[in-house]
Amino acid sequence: MSKSGATRGRVAVVGAGPAGMATALSVHQAGHDVVLLERYKRARAAGNILNLWPPPIKALGLLGVDIDDLGAPCYSEFRNAVGRRRVKIDLSEDVIREYGGGFIGLLRPELYERLLAALPPGVLQVDRGVASLEQDEAGVRLHLADGSVEEADVVIGADGIDSLVRRTLWGESPKREHNLHVFGGFTFADDIDAQPGLCIVSHSRAVQGSWTAIRNKGRNGYQWWVLEAHDGKEEFVGDLHTRATTLGSEFAFPLPQLIAATKPSDVQRWVIRDRKPLAQWSKGRATLVGDAAHPTSPYAAYGAGMATEDGYFLGRRLAGVDLSDYRAVRQALDAFETPRKPHTARQVQQAYTLGQMFHHAPRPLRPVRDLILDRTPFLQKVVGESSPVEILKQIEIIDRTELDFRSVVG
């Protein structure tokens, strides 16, 4: 029981990705019973490469996740294809000192491993897909694919862009096709003399080609990705490594060399889609986190990070709340989503806009666009100055939230 005297409630989280695991950890720390329902036979990373900015790293540490040597600290620059710098992401010396750089580069499976290691025994239940759910002011009932029923005071949809919980609350909504696809991979080749501690996001007239340092289980390496326009409705039938090699060939060292050094089995492809922001995430005793609430293009480099932040903040908002009290639950869920919606919507829309600007500008306008990006501070202001402000703001919000949380739980 917390200082406030609130009794323990029961929370069901649907989906064991970063959003779901972070939510489960935070809800557990808030003093409630929590069950994390995963439809697959194990919690598995749906991808390989990943970047995390300081706010989600801070949240992970507060949730009890081991963040020691989790990734390679890096700072970021945007460049053109031949290496001319367009943007530098400048963060404060305090942030750089605490986190070793602007963000860390890592492989997604290691984040999953560390989140799983932090979960209390019995919280994660695999091979338990949710078929439907219903709720009223008294509680929530989740009907599982195996015929069983889970009852809870609150249900949290952390079940991705195709979220069942989202559809149940708000009905069907179309995905927004970016008409882009990404090829990404990683290598631990030690014969490429690339600068450590660096992330380079480069653009040619029609392609993004990028790379960053990574750490994985104590090993230094590099991850890379190349991104181009592609009709989202058309199937891709080529070889992933071959296509990545072609796209990366027009970029400066070391991107072509990193792609060449990557095993074909370590290359993945994904199509970029999102959904337009919801006006409301919560309804009754249910809410959404991560991609269920705000699926985000990798142009933001913040999808997994925002998902982790969502989980952290939601659990903190439920601390000290009597979950049997419908009005108290509604107030807590509204208080959770109100500050999250403008932050996440901004990231989603900026990622979409950047993708359209770089990959769907009419061909005659591309030289003009590139002249502006190379010779004016436009991109520096849009990305290089606004992003650090938003990062610092989220760190400050986490600090204030944690003080309030500690005053509740002791």
CSV table of C-alpha atoms in Angstrom, one decimal:
chain,number,residue,atom,x,y,z
A,1,MET,CA,0.0,0.0,0.0
A,2,SER,CA,1.3,3.5,-0.9
A,3,LYS,CA,1.5,6.5,1.4
A,4,SER,CA,-1.9,7.6,0.0
A,5,GLY,CA,-3.5,4.4,1.2
A,6,ALA,CA,-4.7,3.3,-2.2
A,7,THR,CA,-5.3,-0.4,-2.5
A,8,ARG,CA,-3.6,-2.6,-5.1
A,9,GLY,CA,-5.3,-2.8,-8.4
A,10,ARG,CA,-4.9,-5.1,-11.4
A,11,VAL,CA,-3.6,-3.9,-14.8
A,12,ALA,CA,-3.5,-5.9,-18.0
A,13,VAL,CA,-1.0,-4.8,-20.6
A,14,VAL,CA,-1.4,-6.2,-24.2
A,15,GLY,CA,1.8,-6.6,-26.1
A,16,ALA,CA,5.4,-7.2,-24.9
A,17,GLY,CA,7.4,-4.8,-27.0
A,18,PRO,CA,9.3,-1.9,-25.4
A,19,ALA,CA,6.1,0.0,-24.7
A,20,GLY,CA,4.4,-3.0,-23.0
A,21,MET,CA,7.5,-4.0,-21.0
A,22,ALA,CA,8.2,-0.4,-19.8
A,23,THR,CA,4.5,0.0,-18.9
A,24,ALA,CA,4.5,-3.3,-16.9
A,25,LEU,CA,7.7,-2.3,-15.0
A,26,SER,CA,6.3,1.2,-14.2
A,27,VAL,CA,2.9,-0.2,-13.1
A,28,HIS,CA,4.6,-2.8,-10.9
A,29,GLN,CA,6.7,-0.1,-9.3
A,30,ALA,CA,3.5,1.9,-8.7
A,31,GLY,CA,2.3,-0.9,-6.4
A,32,HIS,CA,-0.3,-2.6,-8.6
A,33,ASP,CA,-0.5,-6.1,-9.9
A,34,VAL,CA,0.2,-6.4,-13.6
A,35,VAL,CA,0.0,-9.0,-16.2
A,36,LEU,CA,1.7,-8.6,-19.6
A,37,LEU,CA,0.0,-10.6,-22.3
A,38,GLU,CA,2.0,-11.5,-25.4
A,39,ARG,CA,0.4,-13.4,-28.3
A,40,TYR,CA,3.7,-15.0,-29.5
A,41,LYS,CA,5.5,-17.8,-27.8
A,42,ARG,CA,8.2,-15.3,-26.7
A,43,ALA,CA,8.8,-11.6,-26.6
A,44,ARG,CA,10.8,-11.0,-29.7
A,45,ALA,CA,12.4,-7.9,-31.3
A,46,ALA,CA,10.7,-7.0,-34.6
A,47,GLY,CA,13.8,-5.5,-36.1
A,48,ASN,CA,17.5,-5.2,-35.7
A,49,ILE,CA,18.9,-1.7,-35.4
A,50,LEU,CA,17.9,1.0,-32.9
A,51,ASN,CA,18.8,4.4,-31.5
A,52,LEU,CA,17.8,5.7,-28.1
A,53,TRP,CA,17.9,9.4,-27.0
A,54,PRO,CA,18.6,10.5,-23.4
A,55,PRO,CA,15.0,10.7,-22.1
A,56,PRO,CA,14.1,7.0,-22.7
A,57,ILE,CA,17.5,6.0,-21.4
A,58,LYS,CA,16.8,7.9,-18.2
A,59,ALA,CA,13.3,6.3,-18.0
A,60,LEU,CA,14.8,2.8,-18.5
A,61,GLY,CA,17.2,3.3,-15.6
A,62,LEU,CA,14.5,4.5,-13.3
A,63,LEU,CA,12.4,1.4,-14.3
A,64,GLY,CA,15.2,-0.8,-13.0
A,65,VAL,CA,16.6,-1.8,-16.4
A,66,ASP,CA,20.4,-2.2,-16.6
A,67,ILE,CA,21.5,0.6,-18.9
A,68,ASP,CA,25.2,0.2,-18.2
A,69,ASP,CA,27.1,-0.1,-21.6
A,70,LEU,CA,23.7,-0.5,-23.4
A,71,GLY,CA,24.9,1.2,-26.5
A,72,ALA,CA,27.5,3.4,-28.2
A,73,PRO,CA,27.2,7.1,-27.2
A,74,CYS,CA,27.0,9.2,-30.3
A,75,TYR,CA,26.4,12.7,-31.5
A,76,SER,CA,24.5,13.4,-34.7
A,77,GLU,CA,25.0,15.3,-37.9
A,78,PHE,CA,23.0,15.7,-41.1
A,79,ARG,CA,25.1,15.8,-44.3
A,80,ASN,CA,24.7,15.7,-48.0
A,81,ALA,CA,25.9,12.7,-50.0
A,82,VAL,CA,29.5,14.0,-50.4
A,83,GLY,CA,29.9,14.8,-46.7
A,84,ARG,CA,29.0,18.5,-46.4
A,85,ARG,CA,27.5,19.2,-43.0
A,86,ARG,CA,24.0,20.6,-42.9
A,87,VAL,CA,22.9,20.1,-39.3
A,88,LYS,CA,24.6,19.4,-36.0
A,89,ILE,CA,22.5,18.3,-33.0
A,90,ASP,CA,23.9,20.3,-30.1
A,91,LEU,CA,23.0,19.2,-26.6
A,92,SER,CA,24.1,20.7,-23.3
A,93,GLU,CA,27.4,19.7,-21.8
A,94,ASP,CA,25.5,18.2,-18.8
A,95,VAL,CA,23.5,15.9,-21.0
A,96,ILE,CA,26.6,14.8,-23.0
A,97,ARG,CA,28.5,14.2,-19.7
A,98,GLU,CA,25.7,12.1,-18.2
A,99,TYR,CA,24.9,10.1,-21.3
A,100,GLY,CA,28.2,10.2,-23.2
A,101,GLY,CA,26.7,11.8,-26.2
A,102,GLY,CA,23.4,12.8,-27.8
A,103,PHE,CA,22.0,9.2,-28.0
A,104,ILE,CA,23.2,5.6,-28.0
A,105,GLY,CA,23.3,3.2,-31.0
A,106,LEU,CA,22.5,-0.4,-30.2
A,107,LEU,CA,20.8,-3.5,-31.5
A,108,ARG,CA,17.1,-3.9,-30.6
A,109,PRO,CA,17.4,-7.5,-29.3
A,110,GLU,CA,19.7,-6.4,-26.5
A,111,LEU,CA,17.1,-3.8,-25.3
A,112,TYR,CA,14.5,-6.6,-25.2
A,113,GLU,CA,16.9,-8.8,-23.2
A,114,ARG,CA,17.5,-6.2,-20.6
A,115,LEU,CA,13.8,-5.3,-20.3
A,116,LEU,CA,12.9,-9.0,-19.9
A,117,ALA,CA,15.6,-9.4,-17.3
A,118,ALA,CA,14.0,-6.5,-15.3
A,119,LEU,CA,10.5,-7.9,-15.3
A,120,PRO,CA,9.4,-9.5,-12.1
A,121,PRO,CA,8.7,-13.3,-12.3
A,122,GLY,CA,5.2,-14.2,-13.5
A,123,VAL,CA,4.4,-10.8,-15.1
A,124,LEU,CA,5.0,-11.9,-18.7
A,125,GLN,CA,2.6,-14.5,-20.0
A,126,VAL,CA,3.4,-15.6,-23.6
A,127,ASP,CA,1.3,-17.4,-26.1
A,128,ARG,CA,-1.8,-15.5,-24.7
A,129,GLY,CA,-3.2,-13.5,-27.6
A,130,VAL,CA,-6.2,-11.3,-26.9
A,131,ALA,CA,-9.2,-11.9,-29.2
A,132,SER,CA,-11.5,-9.3,-27.8
A,133,LEU,CA,-12.2,-7.1,-24.8
A,134,GLU,CA,-15.1,-5.4,-23.2
A,135,GLN,CA,-15.4,-2.9,-20.3
A,136,ASP,CA,-17.8,-1.0,-18.1
A,137,GLU,CA,-17.3,1.2,-15.1
A,138,ALA,CA,-16.7,-1.8,-12.9
A,139,GLY,CA,-13.8,-3.3,-14.8
A,140,VAL,CA,-12.4,-4.9,-18.0
A,141,ARG,CA,-12.7,-8.4,-19.4
A,142,LEU,CA,-10.2,-9.7,-21.9
A,143,HIS,CA,-11.2,-12.7,-23.9
A,144,LEU,CA,-8.1,-14.6,-25.0
A,145,ALA,CA,-7.6,-16.8,-28.0
A,146,ASP,CA,-7.3,-19.9,-25.8
A,147,GLY,CA,-10.8,-19.3,-24.5
A,148,SER,CA,-9.8,-18.0,-21.1
A,149,VAL,CA,-10.8,-14.6,-19.6
A,150,GLU,CA,-8.6,-12.1,-17.8
A,151,GLU,CA,-10.2,-9.5,-15.6
A,152,ALA,CA,-8.5,-6.2,-14.8
A,153,ASP,CA,-9.2,-2.7,-13.5
A,154,VAL,CA,-7.3,-1.1,-16.4
A,155,VAL,CA,-6.2,-2.4,-19.8
A,156,ILE,CA,-3.3,-0.9,-21.7
A,157,GLY,CA,-2.9,-1.4,-25.4
A,158,ALA,CA,0.8,-1.8,-26.3
A,159,ASP,CA,0.0,-3.9,-29.2
A,160,GLY,CA,1.6,-1.9,-32.1
A,161,ILE,CA,0.4,-0.2,-35.2
A,162,ASP,CA,-2.3,-2.9,-35.8
A,163,SER,CA,-3.6,-2.6,-32.2
A,164,LEU,CA,-6.7,-4.6,-31.3
A,165,VAL,CA,-7.2,-2.3,-28.3
A,166,ARG,CA,-7.1,0.8,-30.5
A,167,ARG,CA,-9.6,-0.7,-32.9
A,168,THR,CA,-11.9,-1.7,-30.0
A,169,LEU,CA,-11.8,1.8,-28.5
A,170,TRP,CA,-11.9,4.0,-31.6
A,171,GLY,CA,-12.8,1.8,-34.6
A,172,GLU,CA,-10.9,1.3,-37.8
A,173,SER,CA,-8.6,4.0,-39.1
A,174,PRO,CA,-6.5,3.9,-42.3
A,175,LYS,CA,-2.7,3.7,-42.2
A,176,ARG,CA,-0.9,6.5,-43.8
A,177,GLU,CA,1.4,5.3,-46.5
A,178,HIS,CA,4.7,7.2,-46.6
A,179,ASN,CA,5.6,5.3,-49.8
A,180,LEU,CA,9.1,4.7,-48.5
A,181,HIS,CA,11.0,1.7,-47.5
A,182,VAL,CA,14.2,1.2,-45.5
A,183,PHE,CA,17.0,-1.3,-45.7
A,184,GLY,CA,19.1,-1.6,-42.5
A,185,GLY,CA,21.9,-3.8,-41.2
A,186,PHE,CA,24.8,-4.0,-38.9
A,187,THR,CA,28.4,-5.2,-38.8
A,188,PHE,CA,31.2,-5.7,-36.4
A,189,ALA,CA,33.9,-5.6,-39.0
A,190,ASP,CA,37.1,-4.2,-37.4
A,191,ASP,CA,38.9,-3.2,-40.6
A,192,ILE,CA,36.8,-0.1,-41.3
A,193,ASP,CA,38.4,3.0,-39.9
A,194,ALA,CA,35.1,5.0,-39.3
A,195,GLN,CA,35.0,7.7,-36.7
A,196,PRO,CA,33.6,6.3,-33.4
A,197,GLY,CA,30.9,8.1,-31.4
A,198,LEU,CA,29.2,9.5,-34.5
A,199,CYS,CA,25.9,9.3,-36.3
A,200,ILE,CA,25.7,10.6,-39.9
A,201,VAL,CA,22.4,11.1,-41.6
A,202,SER,CA,23.1,11.8,-45.2
A,203,HIS,CA,20.9,12.6,-48.2
A,204,SER,CA,21.4,12.5,-51.9
A,205,ARG,CA,18.8,13.9,-54.3
A,206,ALA,CA,16.5,10.9,-53.7
A,207,VAL,CA,18.0,8.6,-51.0
A,208,GLN,CA,18.9,8.8,-47.4
A,209,GLY,CA,22.1,6.9,-46.4
A,210,SER,CA,23.1,6.8,-42.8
A,211,TRP,CA,25.2,5.1,-40.3
A,212,THR,CA,26.1,5.2,-36.6
A,213,ALA,CA,28.3,3.5,-34.1
A,214,ILE,CA,26.8,0.7,-31.9
A,215,ARG,CA,27.7,-1.4,-28.9
A,216,ASN,CA,26.3,-4.9,-28.5
A,217,LYS,CA,27.2,-7.1,-25.6
A,218,GLY,CA,30.5,-5.3,-25.2
A,219,ARG,CA,31.4,-5.3,-28.9
A,220,ASN,CA,31.9,-2.2,-31.0
A,221,GLY,CA,30.3,-2.1,-34.4
A,222,TYR,CA,28.2,0.0,-36.8
A,223,GLN,CA,24.6,0.0,-38.0
A,224,TRP,CA,23.5,1.6,-41.2
A,225,TRP,CA,20.3,2.2,-43.2
A,226,VAL,CA,19.4,3.4,-46.6
A,227,LEU,CA,15.9,4.7,-47.5
A,228,GLU,CA,14.2,5.4,-50.8
A,229,ALA,CA,10.8,6.1,-52.3
A,230,HIS,CA,8.8,2.9,-52.9
A,231,ASP,CA,5.1,2.4,-53.5
A,232,GLY,CA,3.8,0.8,-50.3
A,233,LYS,CA,1.3,-1.2,-52.2
A,234,GLU,CA,3.9,-2.9,-54.4
A,235,GLU,CA,5.7,-6.0,-53.3
A,236,PHE,CA,9.5,-5.8,-53.3
A,237,VAL,CA,11.0,-8.8,-55.0
A,238,GLY,CA,14.7,-8.0,-55.1
A,239,ASP,CA,17.7,-9.0,-53.0
A,240,LEU,CA,17.9,-6.9,-49.8
A,241,HIS,CA,21.7,-6.7,-49.7
A,242,THR,CA,22.1,-6.0,-53.4
A,243,ARG,CA,19.5,-3.2,-53.3
A,244,ALA,CA,21.1,-1.7,-50.2
A,245,THR,CA,24.5,-1.8,-51.9
A,246,THR,CA,23.2,0.0,-54.9
A,247,LEU,CA,21.5,2.7,-52.8
A,248,GLY,CA,24.6,3.2,-50.6
A,249,SER,CA,27.1,3.5,-53.5
A,250,GLU,CA,26.6,7.2,-54.0
A,251,PHE,CA,27.5,8.1,-50.5
A,252,ALA,CA,30.8,9.1,-48.9
A,253,PHE,CA,32.9,6.7,-46.8
A,254,PRO,CA,32.2,4.6,-44.7
A,255,LEU,CA,28.6,3.8,-45.7
A,256,PRO,CA,29.4,1.7,-48.9
A,257,GLN,CA,32.1,-0.1,-47.0
A,258,LEU,CA,29.8,-0.9,-44.0
A,259,ILE,CA,27.1,-2.3,-46.3
A,260,ALA,CA,29.7,-4.4,-48.1
A,261,ALA,CA,31.0,-5.8,-44.8
A,262,THR,CA,27.4,-6.8,-43.6
A,263,LYS,CA,26.3,-10.4,-43.9
A,264,PRO,CA,23.2,-10.6,-46.1
A,265,SER,CA,21.4,-12.4,-43.2
A,266,ASP,CA,21.9,-9.2,-41.1
A,267,VAL,CA,20.0,-7.0,-43.5
A,268,GLN,CA,16.3,-6.3,-43.0
A,269,ARG,CA,13.7,-4.3,-44.9
A,270,TRP,CA,10.6,-2.5,-43.7
A,271,VAL,CA,7.9,-0.4,-45.2
A,272,ILE,CA,7.2,2.9,-43.5
A,273,ARG,CA,3.6,3.6,-42.5
A,274,ASP,CA,2.0,5.5,-39.6
A,275,ARG,CA,-1.4,6.7,-38.6
A,276,LYS,CA,-2.6,10.2,-38.0
A,277,PRO,CA,-2.6,11.2,-34.3
A,278,LEU,CA,-5.7,10.4,-32.3
A,279,ALA,CA,-7.5,13.2,-30.5
A,280,GLN,CA,-7.9,10.9,-27.5
A,281,TRP,CA,-6.1,7.8,-26.5
A,282,SER,CA,-8.1,6.7,-23.5
A,283,LYS,CA,-11.7,5.6,-23.2
A,284,GLY,CA,-13.2,4.2,-20.0
A,285,ARG,CA,-10.7,2.0,-18.2
A,286,ALA,CA,-8.4,1.6,-21.3
A,287,THR,CA,-5.6,3.5,-22.9
A,288,LEU,CA,-2.9,3.2,-25.5
A,289,VAL,CA,0.9,3.5,-25.5
A,290,GLY,CA,3.7,3.3,-28.1
A,291,ASP,CA,2.8,2.5,-31.7
A,292,ALA,CA,-0.8,1.6,-30.7
A,293,ALA,CA,-1.2,5.3,-29.9
A,294,HIS,CA,1.3,7.0,-32.2
A,295,PRO,CA,3.0,4.8,-34.8
A,296,THR,CA,6.0,6.8,-36.0
A,297,SER,CA,8.3,6.8,-39.0
A,298,PRO,CA,12.0,5.9,-38.3
A,299,TYR,CA,12.7,9.4,-39.6
A,300,ALA,CA,12.0,10.5,-36.1
A,301,ALA,CA,14.5,8.0,-34.6
A,302,TYR,CA,12.2,8.1,-31.6
A,303,GLY,CA,9.6,5.4,-32.0
A,304,ALA,CA,11.0,3.0,-29.4
A,305,GLY,CA,12.1,5.9,-27.2
A,306,MET,CA,8.6,7.5,-27.1
A,307,ALA,CA,7.1,4.0,-26.4
A,308,THR,CA,9.4,3.6,-23.5
A,309,GLU,CA,8.6,7.1,-22.2
A,310,ASP,CA,4.8,6.3,-22.5
A,311,GLY,CA,5.2,3.3,-20.3
A,312,TYR,CA,7.2,5.1,-17.7
A,313,PHE,CA,4.8,8.0,-17.4
A,314,LEU,CA,1.6,5.9,-17.4
A,315,GLY,CA,2.8,3.8,-14.5
A,316,ARG,CA,3.8,6.9,-12.5
A,317,ARG,CA,0.3,8.4,-13.1
A,318,LEU,CA,-1.3,5.2,-11.7
A,319,ALA,CA,0.7,5.4,-8.5
A,320,GLY,CA,-1.5,6.0,-5.5
A,321,VAL,CA,-4.7,5.6,-7.5
A,322,ASP,CA,-7.5,3.4,-6.3
A,323,LEU,CA,-8.2,1.5,-9.5
A,324,SER,CA,-11.6,0.3,-8.3
A,325,ASP,CA,-12.7,4.0,-8.5
A,326,TYR,CA,-13.8,4.6,-12.0
A,327,ARG,CA,-13.6,8.4,-11.7
A,328,ALA,CA,-10.0,8.2,-10.3
A,329,VAL,CA,-9.0,5.9,-13.2
A,330,ARG,CA,-10.4,8.4,-15.7
A,331,GLN,CA,-8.6,11.3,-14.1
A,332,ALA,CA,-5.3,9.4,-14.1
A,333,LEU,CA,-5.5,8.2,-17.7
A,334,ASP,CA,-6.4,11.8,-18.9
A,335,ALA,CA,-3.5,13.2,-16.9
A,336,PHE,CA,-1.2,10.6,-18.5
A,337,GLU,CA,-2.1,11.3,-22.1
A,338,THR,CA,-2.6,15.1,-22.0
A,339,PRO,CA,1.1,16.1,-22.0
A,340,ARG,CA,2.1,13.1,-24.2
A,341,LYS,CA,-0.2,13.9,-27.2
A,342,PRO,CA,1.4,17.1,-28.4
A,343,HIS,CA,5.0,15.7,-27.9
A,344,THR,CA,4.3,12.5,-29.8
A,345,ALA,CA,2.2,14.2,-32.5
A,346,ARG,CA,5.0,16.6,-33.2
A,347,GLN,CA,7.5,13.8,-33.6
A,348,VAL,CA,5.2,11.8,-35.9
A,349,GLN,CA,4.3,14.8,-38.1
A,350,GLN,CA,7.9,16.0,-38.4
A,351,ALA,CA,9.1,12.5,-39.3
A,352,TYR,CA,6.4,12.3,-42.0
A,353,THR,CA,7.2,15.8,-43.3
A,354,LEU,CA,10.9,15.2,-43.6
A,355,GLY,CA,10.3,11.9,-45.4
A,356,GLN,CA,8.1,13.6,-47.9
A,357,MET,CA,10.5,16.5,-48.4
A,358,PHE,CA,13.5,14.4,-49.0
A,359,HIS,CA,12.0,11.6,-51.1
A,360,HIS,CA,8.8,12.9,-52.8
A,361,ALA,CA,9.8,16.4,-53.9
A,362,PRO,CA,9.2,16.9,-57.6
A,363,ARG,CA,12.4,16.2,-59.6
A,364,PRO,CA,12.8,19.8,-60.9
A,365,LEU,CA,12.6,21.2,-57.4
A,366,ARG,CA,15.2,18.9,-55.9
A,367,PRO,CA,18.3,21.0,-56.9
A,368,VAL,CA,16.6,24.1,-55.3
A,369,ARG,CA,15.8,22.1,-52.2
A,370,ASP,CA,19.3,20.9,-51.8
A,371,LEU,CA,20.7,24.4,-52.4
A,372,ILE,CA,18.6,25.7,-49.6
A,373,LEU,CA,19.6,22.8,-47.3
A,374,ASP,CA,23.3,23.3,-48.1
A,375,ARG,CA,23.5,27.1,-48.0
A,376,THR,CA,20.9,28.2,-45.5
A,377,PRO,CA,20.2,27.4,-41.7
A,378,PHE,CA,16.8,26.1,-42.5
A,379,LEU,CA,17.4,22.4,-41.6
A,380,GLN,CA,19.5,23.4,-38.6
A,381,LYS,CA,16.6,25.3,-37.2
A,382,VAL,CA,14.0,22.7,-38.0
A,383,VAL,CA,16.0,19.7,-36.7
A,384,GLY,CA,19.3,20.8,-35.1
A,385,GLU,CA,17.8,23.4,-32.7
A,386,SER,CA,14.3,22.1,-32.0
A,387,SER,CA,15.3,18.5,-31.2
A,388,PRO,CA,17.6,19.4,-28.3
A,389,VAL,CA,15.0,21.6,-26.8
A,390,GLU,CA,12.5,18.8,-26.9
A,391,ILE,CA,15.0,16.3,-25.5
A,392,LEU,CA,15.8,18.6,-22.6
A,393,LYS,CA,12.1,19.3,-22.0
A,394,GLN,CA,11.4,15.5,-21.7
A,395,ILE,CA,14.3,15.0,-19.3
A,396,GLU,CA,12.9,17.9,-17.1
A,397,ILE,CA,9.4,16.3,-17.1
A,398,ILE,CA,10.8,13.0,-16.1
A,399,ASP,CA,12.7,14.6,-13.2
A,400,ARG,CA,9.5,16.3,-12.0
A,401,THR,CA,7.5,13.2,-12.4
A,402,GLU,CA,9.9,11.1,-10.4
A,403,LEU,CA,9.8,13.6,-7.5
A,404,ASP,CA,6.0,13.4,-7.4
A,405,PHE,CA,6.1,9.6,-7.7
A,406,ARG,CA,8.6,9.2,-4.8
A,407,SER,CA,6.3,11.4,-2.7
A,408,VAL,CA,3.5,8.9,-3.3
A,409,VAL,CA,5.2,5.5,-3.1
A,410,GLY,CA,7.9,6.5,-0.6
